[in-house]
mmCIF file of C-alpha atoms and ligand atoms in Angstrom:
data_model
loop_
_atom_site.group_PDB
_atom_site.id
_atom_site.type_symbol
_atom_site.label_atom_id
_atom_site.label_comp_id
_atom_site.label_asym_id
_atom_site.label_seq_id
_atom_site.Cartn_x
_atom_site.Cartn_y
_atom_site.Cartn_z
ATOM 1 C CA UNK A 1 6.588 11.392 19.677
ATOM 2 C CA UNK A 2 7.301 12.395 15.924
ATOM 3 C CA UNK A 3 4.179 12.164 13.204
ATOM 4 C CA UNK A 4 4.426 8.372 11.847
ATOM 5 C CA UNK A 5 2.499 6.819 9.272
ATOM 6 C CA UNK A 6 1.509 3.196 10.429
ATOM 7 C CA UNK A 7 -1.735 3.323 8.827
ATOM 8 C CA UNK A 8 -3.671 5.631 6.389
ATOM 9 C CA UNK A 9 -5.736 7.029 8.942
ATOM 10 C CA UNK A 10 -3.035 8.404 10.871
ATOM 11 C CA UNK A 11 -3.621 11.178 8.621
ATOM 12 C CA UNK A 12 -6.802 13.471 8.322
ATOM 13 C CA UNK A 13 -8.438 13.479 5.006
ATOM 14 C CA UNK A 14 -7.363 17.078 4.102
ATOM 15 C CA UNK A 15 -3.735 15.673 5.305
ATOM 16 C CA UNK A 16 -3.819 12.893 2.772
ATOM 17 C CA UNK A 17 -4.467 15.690 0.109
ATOM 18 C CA UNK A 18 -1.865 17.423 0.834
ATOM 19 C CA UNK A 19 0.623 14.830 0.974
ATOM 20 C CA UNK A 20 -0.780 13.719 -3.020
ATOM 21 C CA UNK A 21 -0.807 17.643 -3.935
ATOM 22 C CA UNK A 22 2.964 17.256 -2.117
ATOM 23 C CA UNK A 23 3.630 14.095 -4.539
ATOM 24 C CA UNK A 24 2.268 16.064 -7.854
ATOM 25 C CA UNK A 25 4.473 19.328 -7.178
ATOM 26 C CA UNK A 26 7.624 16.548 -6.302
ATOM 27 C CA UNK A 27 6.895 14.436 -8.970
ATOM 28 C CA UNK A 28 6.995 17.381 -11.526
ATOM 29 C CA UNK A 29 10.350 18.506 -9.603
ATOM 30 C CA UNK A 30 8.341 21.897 -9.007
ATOM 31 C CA UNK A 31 9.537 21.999 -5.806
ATOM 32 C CA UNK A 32 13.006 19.367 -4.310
ATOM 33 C CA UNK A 33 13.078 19.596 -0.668
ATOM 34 C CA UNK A 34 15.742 17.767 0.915
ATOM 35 C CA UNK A 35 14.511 17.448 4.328
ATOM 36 C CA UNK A 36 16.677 14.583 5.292
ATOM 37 C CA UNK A 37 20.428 16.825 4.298
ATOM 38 C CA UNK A 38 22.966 15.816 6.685
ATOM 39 C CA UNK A 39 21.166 12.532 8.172
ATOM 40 C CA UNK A 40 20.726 9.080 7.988
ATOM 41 C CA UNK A 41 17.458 6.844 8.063
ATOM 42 C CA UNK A 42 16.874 3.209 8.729
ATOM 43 C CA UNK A 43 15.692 0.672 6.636
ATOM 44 C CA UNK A 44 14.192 -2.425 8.572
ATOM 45 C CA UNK A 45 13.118 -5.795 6.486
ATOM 46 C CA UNK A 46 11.751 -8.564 8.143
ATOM 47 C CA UNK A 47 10.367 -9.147 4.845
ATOM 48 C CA UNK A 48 11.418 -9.751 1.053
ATOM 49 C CA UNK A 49 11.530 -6.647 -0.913
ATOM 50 C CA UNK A 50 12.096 -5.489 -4.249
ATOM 51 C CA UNK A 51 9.688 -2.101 -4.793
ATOM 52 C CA UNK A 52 9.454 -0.740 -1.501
ATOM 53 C CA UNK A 53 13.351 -1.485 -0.263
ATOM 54 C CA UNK A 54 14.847 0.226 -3.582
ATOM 55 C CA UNK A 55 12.230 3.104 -3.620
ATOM 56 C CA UNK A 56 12.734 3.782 0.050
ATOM 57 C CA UNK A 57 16.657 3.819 -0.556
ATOM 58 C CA UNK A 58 16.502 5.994 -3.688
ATOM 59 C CA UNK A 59 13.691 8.431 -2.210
ATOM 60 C CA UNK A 60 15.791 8.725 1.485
ATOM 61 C CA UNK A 61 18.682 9.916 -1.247
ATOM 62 C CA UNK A 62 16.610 12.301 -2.880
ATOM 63 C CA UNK A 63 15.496 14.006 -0.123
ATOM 64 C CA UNK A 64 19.347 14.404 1.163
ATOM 65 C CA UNK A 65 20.066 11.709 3.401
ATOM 66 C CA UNK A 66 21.913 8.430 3.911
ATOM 67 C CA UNK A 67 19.527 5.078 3.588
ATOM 68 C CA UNK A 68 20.878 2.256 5.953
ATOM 69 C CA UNK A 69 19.706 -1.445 4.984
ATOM 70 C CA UNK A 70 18.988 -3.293 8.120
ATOM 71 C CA UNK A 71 17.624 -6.724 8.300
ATOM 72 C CA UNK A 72 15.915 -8.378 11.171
ATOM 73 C CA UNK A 73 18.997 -10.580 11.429
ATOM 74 C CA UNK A 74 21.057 -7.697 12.841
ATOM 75 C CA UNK A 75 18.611 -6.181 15.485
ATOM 76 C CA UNK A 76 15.883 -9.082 15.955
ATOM 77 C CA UNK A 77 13.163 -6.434 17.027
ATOM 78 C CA UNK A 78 11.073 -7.322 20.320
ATOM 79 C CA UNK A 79 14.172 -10.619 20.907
ATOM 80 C CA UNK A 80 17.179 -8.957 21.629
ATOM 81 C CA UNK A 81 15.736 -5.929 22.943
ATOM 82 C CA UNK A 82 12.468 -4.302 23.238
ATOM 83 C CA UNK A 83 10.775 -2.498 20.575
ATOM 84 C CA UNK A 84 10.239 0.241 23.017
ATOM 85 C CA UNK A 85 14.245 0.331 23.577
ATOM 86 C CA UNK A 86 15.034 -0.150 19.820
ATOM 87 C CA UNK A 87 13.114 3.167 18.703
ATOM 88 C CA UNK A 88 15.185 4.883 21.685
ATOM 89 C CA UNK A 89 18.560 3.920 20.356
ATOM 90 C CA UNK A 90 17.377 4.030 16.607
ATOM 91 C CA UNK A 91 15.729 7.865 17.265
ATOM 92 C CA UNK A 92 19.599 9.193 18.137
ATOM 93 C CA UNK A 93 21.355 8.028 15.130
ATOM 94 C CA UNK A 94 18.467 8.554 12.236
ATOM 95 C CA UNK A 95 16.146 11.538 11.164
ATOM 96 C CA UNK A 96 13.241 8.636 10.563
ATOM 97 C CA UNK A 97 12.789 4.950 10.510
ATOM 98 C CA UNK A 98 10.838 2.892 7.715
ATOM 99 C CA UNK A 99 10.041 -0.671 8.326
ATOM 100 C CA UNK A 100 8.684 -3.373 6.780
ATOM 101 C CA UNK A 101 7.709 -6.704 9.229
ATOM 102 C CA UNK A 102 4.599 -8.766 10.316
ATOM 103 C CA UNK A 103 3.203 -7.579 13.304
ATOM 104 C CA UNK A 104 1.444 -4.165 13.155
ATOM 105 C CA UNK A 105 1.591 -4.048 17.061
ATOM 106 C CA UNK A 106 5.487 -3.562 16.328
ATOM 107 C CA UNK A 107 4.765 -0.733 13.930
ATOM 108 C CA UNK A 108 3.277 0.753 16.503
ATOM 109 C CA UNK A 109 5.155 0.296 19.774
ATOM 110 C CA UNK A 110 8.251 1.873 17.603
ATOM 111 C CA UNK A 111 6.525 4.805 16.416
ATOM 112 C CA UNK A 112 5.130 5.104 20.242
ATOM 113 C CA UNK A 113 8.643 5.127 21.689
ATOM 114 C CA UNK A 114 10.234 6.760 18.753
ATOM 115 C CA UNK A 115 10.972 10.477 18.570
ATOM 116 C CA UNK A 116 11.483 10.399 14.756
ATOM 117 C CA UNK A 117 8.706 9.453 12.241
ATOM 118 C CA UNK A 118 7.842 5.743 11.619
ATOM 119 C CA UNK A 119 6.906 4.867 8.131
ATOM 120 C CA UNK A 120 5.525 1.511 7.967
ATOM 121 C CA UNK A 121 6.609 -0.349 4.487
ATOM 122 C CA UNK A 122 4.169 -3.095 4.630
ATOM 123 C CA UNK A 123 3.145 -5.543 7.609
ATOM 124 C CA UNK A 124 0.391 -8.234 7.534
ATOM 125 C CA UNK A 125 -2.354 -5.887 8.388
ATOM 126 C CA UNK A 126 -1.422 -2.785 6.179
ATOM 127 C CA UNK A 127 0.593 -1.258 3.268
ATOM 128 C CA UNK A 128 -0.052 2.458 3.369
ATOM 129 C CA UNK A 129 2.459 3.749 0.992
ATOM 130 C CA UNK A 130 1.030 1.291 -1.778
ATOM 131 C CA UNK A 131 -1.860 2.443 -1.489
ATOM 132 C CA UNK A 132 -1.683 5.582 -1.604
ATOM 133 C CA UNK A 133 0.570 5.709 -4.399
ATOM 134 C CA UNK A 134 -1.713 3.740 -5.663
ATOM 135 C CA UNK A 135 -4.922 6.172 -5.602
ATOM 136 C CA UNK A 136 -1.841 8.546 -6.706
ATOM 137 C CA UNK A 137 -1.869 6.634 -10.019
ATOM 138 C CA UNK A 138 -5.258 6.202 -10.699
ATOM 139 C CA UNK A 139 -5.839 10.379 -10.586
ATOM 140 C CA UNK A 140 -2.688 10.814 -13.188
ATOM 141 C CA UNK A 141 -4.705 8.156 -15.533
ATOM 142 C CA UNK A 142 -8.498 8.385 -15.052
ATOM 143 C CA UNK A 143 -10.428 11.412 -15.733
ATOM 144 C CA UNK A 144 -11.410 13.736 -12.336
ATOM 145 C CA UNK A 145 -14.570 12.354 -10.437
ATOM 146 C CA UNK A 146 -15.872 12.778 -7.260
ATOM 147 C CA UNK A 147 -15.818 8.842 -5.960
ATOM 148 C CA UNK A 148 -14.096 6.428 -8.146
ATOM 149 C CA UNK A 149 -15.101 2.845 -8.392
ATOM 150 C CA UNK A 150 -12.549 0.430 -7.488
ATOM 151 C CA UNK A 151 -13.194 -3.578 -7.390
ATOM 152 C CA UNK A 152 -10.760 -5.206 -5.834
ATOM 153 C CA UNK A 153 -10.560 -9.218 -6.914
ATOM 154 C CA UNK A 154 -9.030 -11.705 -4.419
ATOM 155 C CA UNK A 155 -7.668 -12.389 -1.031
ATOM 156 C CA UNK A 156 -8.668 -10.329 1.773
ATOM 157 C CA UNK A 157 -5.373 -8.953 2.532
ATOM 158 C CA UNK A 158 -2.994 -6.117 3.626
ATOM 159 C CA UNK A 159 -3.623 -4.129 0.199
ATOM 160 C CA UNK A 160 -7.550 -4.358 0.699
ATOM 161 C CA UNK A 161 -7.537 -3.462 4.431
ATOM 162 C CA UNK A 162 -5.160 -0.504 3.149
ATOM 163 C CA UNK A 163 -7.838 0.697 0.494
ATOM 164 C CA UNK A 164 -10.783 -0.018 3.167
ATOM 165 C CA UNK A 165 -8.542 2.271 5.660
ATOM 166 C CA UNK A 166 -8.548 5.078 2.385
ATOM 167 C CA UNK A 167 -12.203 4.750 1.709
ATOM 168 C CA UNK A 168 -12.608 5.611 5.197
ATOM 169 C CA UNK A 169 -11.050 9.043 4.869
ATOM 170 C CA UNK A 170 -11.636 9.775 1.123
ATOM 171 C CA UNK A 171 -14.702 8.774 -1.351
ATOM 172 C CA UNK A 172 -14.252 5.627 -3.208
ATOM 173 C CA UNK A 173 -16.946 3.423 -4.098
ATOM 174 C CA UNK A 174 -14.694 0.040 -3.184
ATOM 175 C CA UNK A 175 -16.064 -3.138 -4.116
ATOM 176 C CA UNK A 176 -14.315 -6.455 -2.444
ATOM 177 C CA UNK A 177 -14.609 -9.637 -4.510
ATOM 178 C CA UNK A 178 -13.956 -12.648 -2.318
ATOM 179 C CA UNK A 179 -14.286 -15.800 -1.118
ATOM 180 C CA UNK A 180 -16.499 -15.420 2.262
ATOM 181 C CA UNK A 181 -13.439 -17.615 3.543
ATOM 182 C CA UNK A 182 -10.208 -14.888 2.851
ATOM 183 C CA UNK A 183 -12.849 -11.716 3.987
ATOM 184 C CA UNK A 184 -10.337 -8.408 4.799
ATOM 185 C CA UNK A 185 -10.004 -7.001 8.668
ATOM 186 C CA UNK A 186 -13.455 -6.722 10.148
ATOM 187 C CA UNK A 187 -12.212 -3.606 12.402
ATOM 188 C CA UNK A 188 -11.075 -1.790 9.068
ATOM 189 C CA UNK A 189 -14.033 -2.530 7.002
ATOM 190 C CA UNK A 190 -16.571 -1.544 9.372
ATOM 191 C CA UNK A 191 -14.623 1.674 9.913
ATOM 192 C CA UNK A 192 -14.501 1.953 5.996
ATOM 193 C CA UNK A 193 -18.776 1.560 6.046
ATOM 194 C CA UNK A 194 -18.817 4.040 8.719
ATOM 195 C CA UNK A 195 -17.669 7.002 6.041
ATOM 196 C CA UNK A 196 -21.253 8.348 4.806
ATOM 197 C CA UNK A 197 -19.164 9.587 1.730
ATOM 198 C CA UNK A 198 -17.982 6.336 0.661
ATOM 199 C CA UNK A 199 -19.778 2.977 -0.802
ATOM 200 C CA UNK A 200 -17.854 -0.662 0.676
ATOM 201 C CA UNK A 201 -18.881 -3.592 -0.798
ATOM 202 C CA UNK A 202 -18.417 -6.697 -0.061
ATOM 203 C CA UNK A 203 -19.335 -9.874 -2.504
ATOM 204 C CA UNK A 204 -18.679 -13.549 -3.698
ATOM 205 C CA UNK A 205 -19.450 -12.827 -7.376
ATOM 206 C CA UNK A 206 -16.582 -11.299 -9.004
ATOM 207 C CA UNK A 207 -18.646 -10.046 -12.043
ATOM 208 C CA UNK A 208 -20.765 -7.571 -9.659
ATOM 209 C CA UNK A 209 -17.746 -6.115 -8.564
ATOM 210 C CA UNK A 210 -16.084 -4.867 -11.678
ATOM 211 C CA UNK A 211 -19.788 -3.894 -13.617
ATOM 212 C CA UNK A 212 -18.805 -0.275 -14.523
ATOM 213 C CA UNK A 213 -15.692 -0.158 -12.639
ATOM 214 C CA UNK A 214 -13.106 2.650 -13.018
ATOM 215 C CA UNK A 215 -10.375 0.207 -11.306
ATOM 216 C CA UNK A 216 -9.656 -3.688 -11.282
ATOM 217 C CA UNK A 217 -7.236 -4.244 -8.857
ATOM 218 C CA UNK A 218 -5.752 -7.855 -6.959
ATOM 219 C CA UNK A 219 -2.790 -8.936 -5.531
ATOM 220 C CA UNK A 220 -1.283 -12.494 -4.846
ATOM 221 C CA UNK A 221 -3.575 -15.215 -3.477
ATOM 222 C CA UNK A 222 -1.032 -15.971 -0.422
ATOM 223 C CA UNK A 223 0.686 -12.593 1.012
ATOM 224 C CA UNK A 224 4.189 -13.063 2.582
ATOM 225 C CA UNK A 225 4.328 -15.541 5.244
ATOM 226 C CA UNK A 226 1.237 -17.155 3.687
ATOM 227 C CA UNK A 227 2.589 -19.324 1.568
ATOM 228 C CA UNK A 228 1.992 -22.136 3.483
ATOM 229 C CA UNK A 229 -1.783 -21.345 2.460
ATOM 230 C CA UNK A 230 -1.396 -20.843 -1.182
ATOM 231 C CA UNK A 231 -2.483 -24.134 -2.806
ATOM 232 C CA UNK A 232 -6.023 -23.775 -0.258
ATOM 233 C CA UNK A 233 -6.513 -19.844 -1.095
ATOM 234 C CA UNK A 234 -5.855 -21.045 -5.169
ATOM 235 C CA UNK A 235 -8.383 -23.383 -4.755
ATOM 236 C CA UNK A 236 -10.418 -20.525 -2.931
ATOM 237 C CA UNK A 237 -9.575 -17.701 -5.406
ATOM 238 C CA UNK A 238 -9.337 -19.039 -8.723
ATOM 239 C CA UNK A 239 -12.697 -17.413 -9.631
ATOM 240 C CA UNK A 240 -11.370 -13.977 -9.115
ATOM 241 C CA UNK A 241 -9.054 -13.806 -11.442
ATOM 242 C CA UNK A 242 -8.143 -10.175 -12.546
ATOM 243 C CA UNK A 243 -8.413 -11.378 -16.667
ATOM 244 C CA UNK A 244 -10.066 -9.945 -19.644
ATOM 245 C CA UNK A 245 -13.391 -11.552 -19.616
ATOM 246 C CA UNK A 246 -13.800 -8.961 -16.177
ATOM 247 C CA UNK A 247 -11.756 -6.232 -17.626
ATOM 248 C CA UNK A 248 -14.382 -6.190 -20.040
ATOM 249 C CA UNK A 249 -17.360 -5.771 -17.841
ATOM 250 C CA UNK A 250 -15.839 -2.503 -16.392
ATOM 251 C CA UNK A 251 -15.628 0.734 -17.485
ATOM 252 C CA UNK A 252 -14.642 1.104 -21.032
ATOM 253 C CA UNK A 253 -11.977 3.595 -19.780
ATOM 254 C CA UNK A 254 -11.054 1.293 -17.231
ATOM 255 C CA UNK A 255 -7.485 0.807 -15.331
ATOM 256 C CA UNK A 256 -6.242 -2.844 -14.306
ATOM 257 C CA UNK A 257 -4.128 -2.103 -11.036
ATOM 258 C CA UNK A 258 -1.662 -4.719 -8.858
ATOM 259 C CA UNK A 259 0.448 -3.677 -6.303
ATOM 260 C CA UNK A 260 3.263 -6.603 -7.436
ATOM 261 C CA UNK A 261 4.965 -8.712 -7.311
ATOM 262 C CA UNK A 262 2.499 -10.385 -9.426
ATOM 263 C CA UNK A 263 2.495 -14.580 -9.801
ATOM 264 C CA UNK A 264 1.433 -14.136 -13.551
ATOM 265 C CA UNK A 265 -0.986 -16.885 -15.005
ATOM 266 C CA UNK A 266 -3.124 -17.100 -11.303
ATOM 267 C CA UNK A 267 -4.565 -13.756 -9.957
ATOM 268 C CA UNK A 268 -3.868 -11.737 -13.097
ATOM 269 C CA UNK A 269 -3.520 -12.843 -16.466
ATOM 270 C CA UNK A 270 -0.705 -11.644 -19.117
ATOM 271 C CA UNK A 271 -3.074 -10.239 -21.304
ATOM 272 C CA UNK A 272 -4.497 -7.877 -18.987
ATOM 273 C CA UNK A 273 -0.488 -7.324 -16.997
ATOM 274 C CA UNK A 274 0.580 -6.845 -20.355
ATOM 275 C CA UNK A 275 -2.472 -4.957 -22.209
ATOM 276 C CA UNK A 276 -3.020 -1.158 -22.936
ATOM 277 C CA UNK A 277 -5.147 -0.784 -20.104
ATOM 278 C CA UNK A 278 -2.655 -1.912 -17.402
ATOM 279 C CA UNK A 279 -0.703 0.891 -15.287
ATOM 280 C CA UNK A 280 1.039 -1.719 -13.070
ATOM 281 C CA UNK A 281 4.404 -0.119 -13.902
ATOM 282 C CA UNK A 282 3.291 3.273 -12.763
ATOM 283 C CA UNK A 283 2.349 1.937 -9.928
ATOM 284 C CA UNK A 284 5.861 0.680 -9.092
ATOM 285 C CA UNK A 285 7.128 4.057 -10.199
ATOM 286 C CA UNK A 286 4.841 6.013 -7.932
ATOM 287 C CA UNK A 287 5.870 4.762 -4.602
ATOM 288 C CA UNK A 288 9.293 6.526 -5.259
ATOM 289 C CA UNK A 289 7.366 9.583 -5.695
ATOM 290 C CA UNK A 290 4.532 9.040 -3.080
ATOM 291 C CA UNK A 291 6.872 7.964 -0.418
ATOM 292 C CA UNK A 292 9.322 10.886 -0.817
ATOM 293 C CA UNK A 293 6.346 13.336 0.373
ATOM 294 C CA UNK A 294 5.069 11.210 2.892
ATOM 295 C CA UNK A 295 8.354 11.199 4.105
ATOM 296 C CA UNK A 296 8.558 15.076 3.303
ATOM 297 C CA UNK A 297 5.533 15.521 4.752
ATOM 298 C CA UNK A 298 6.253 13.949 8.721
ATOM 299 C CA UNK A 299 9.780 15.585 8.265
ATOM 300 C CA UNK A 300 8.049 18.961 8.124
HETATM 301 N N1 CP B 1 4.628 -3.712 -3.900
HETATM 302 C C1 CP B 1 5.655 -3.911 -3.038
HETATM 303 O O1 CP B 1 5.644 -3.480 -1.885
HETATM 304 O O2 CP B 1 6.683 -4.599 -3.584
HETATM 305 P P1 CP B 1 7.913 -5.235 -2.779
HETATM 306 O O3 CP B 1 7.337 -6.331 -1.927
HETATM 307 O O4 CP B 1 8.848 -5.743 -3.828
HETATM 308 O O5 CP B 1 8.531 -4.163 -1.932
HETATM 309 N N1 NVA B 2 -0.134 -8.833 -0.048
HETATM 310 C C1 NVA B 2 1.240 -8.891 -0.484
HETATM 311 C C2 NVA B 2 1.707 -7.544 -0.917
HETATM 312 C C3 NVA B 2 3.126 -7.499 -1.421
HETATM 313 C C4 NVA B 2 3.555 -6.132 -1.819
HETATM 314 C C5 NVA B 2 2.098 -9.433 0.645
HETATM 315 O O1 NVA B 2 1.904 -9.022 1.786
HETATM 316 O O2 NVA B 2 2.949 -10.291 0.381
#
């Protein structure tokens, strides 16, 4: 069995330092290893993608190897065969295997029958390589502190179980602003609440969560194979809009933060996407960066 990342706590907390001080000395082309020369690695979507499928593809390049696109059309994971037998035949033609899907069980069972890493690209529990690109981004923009505060507005999703699964290895005063309807994974945040060094939150009244705030932060109302849900979590989350009436109860210095894609006009407003104090772009930019030394980092 190969080192995977299906969740953020697959790594220590000195490991999840390293792989950011990896991502600085990358990102400033320091140092270029190319630990993937000579191989291929596979690309599974069960899921749209924009960010994570073109960042995975370019990164995979830039570390040497081949990317391979696969959808869930060609392989139909856990149908055709099992998971268990997929990561078998998938483990002798690729050097590691990145996929995005639903079920975090399948995450799992691949990088448990594997014997390359897994990198998980975002399933409806977790999206680990957000997030910590994410945190990435906030250090290049904020000034150095201890704990950061981060208020997260909206549904209790993949993206806040992912920062709930950081706060449990790293500081971060995180703050969840939500309905008591669309709460994030109980397992996760009690985990998160369990780290002495950390502060999680959890409230109904937006304006408590951002008071002071280094970091506003949402996402969409209704995740990927929500939308079903999306006109009841609207009606749910309208309150939490990320917009500049909050932005302005934060931290002067303040960062507004979304993982995209956004639905501009509901959880986030223009002004705020579009205003000096967004770094949503970086974001996007930083999972090339982030997810080249995770990958780096398991390849090692
Ligand atoms: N943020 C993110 O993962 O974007 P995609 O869904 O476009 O990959
Ligand atoms: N919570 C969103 C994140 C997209 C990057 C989703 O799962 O659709």
């Amino acid at each position: 069995m190969a080192r995977s990342l299906c969740q953020i706590t697959d790594f220590t907390s000195d490991e999840v330092k390293e792989v950011f001080d990896l991502c600085r000395r990358m990102k400033t082309k320091e140092i270029a290893p190319k630990p993937l020369e000579g191989k291929s690695a596979a690309c599974i979507f069960t899921k749209a993608s924009l960010r994570t499928r073109i960042s995975f593809e370019v990164g995979i390049s830039e570390l040497g190897g081949n990317a391979l696109y696969v959808t869930d059309n060609e392989i139909k994971l856990g149908q055709r065969e099992s998971v268990a037998d997929a990561a078998r035949v998938l483990s002798r033609y690729v050097g590691l295997i990145m996929i995005r899907t639903f079920k975090q069980s399948d995450v799992e069972e691949l990088a448990k029958h594997a014997s390359v890493p897994i990198v998980n690209g975002l399933t409806d529990l977790v999206h680990p390589c957000q997030i910590m690109g994410d945190y990435f981004t906030m250090t290049e923009h904020l000034e150095k502190k201890e704990r950061y505060t981060v208020a997260y507005l909206g549904d209790g999703n993949n993206i806040t179980n992912s920062w709930l699964n950081l706060a449990s290895l790293i500081p971060i005063d995180f703050r969840v602003a939500t309905d008591a309807g669309t709460p994030p994974d109980k397992t996760l945040l009690e985990k998160a609440k369990s780290n002495a060094d950390s502060a999680v939150m959890i409230t109904d009244d937006p304006k408590e969560a951002v008071a002071g705030a280094d970091v506003l932060y949402t996402d969409v109302w209704a995740s990927m194979g929500q939308k079903h849900l999306a006109e009841e979590k609207e009606e749910k989350l309208r309150r939490f809009q990320l917009n500049k009436v909050l932005l302005e109860r934060a931290d002067p210095k303040a960062i507004a933060m979304h993982c995209l894609p956004a639905e501009r006009g509901k959880e986030i407003t223009d002004e705020v996407m579009d205003g000096p104090q967004s770094v949503v772009f970086d974001q996007a930019e930083n999972r090339l960066h982030i997810q080249k030394a995770i990958m780096a980092y398991l390849l090692k």
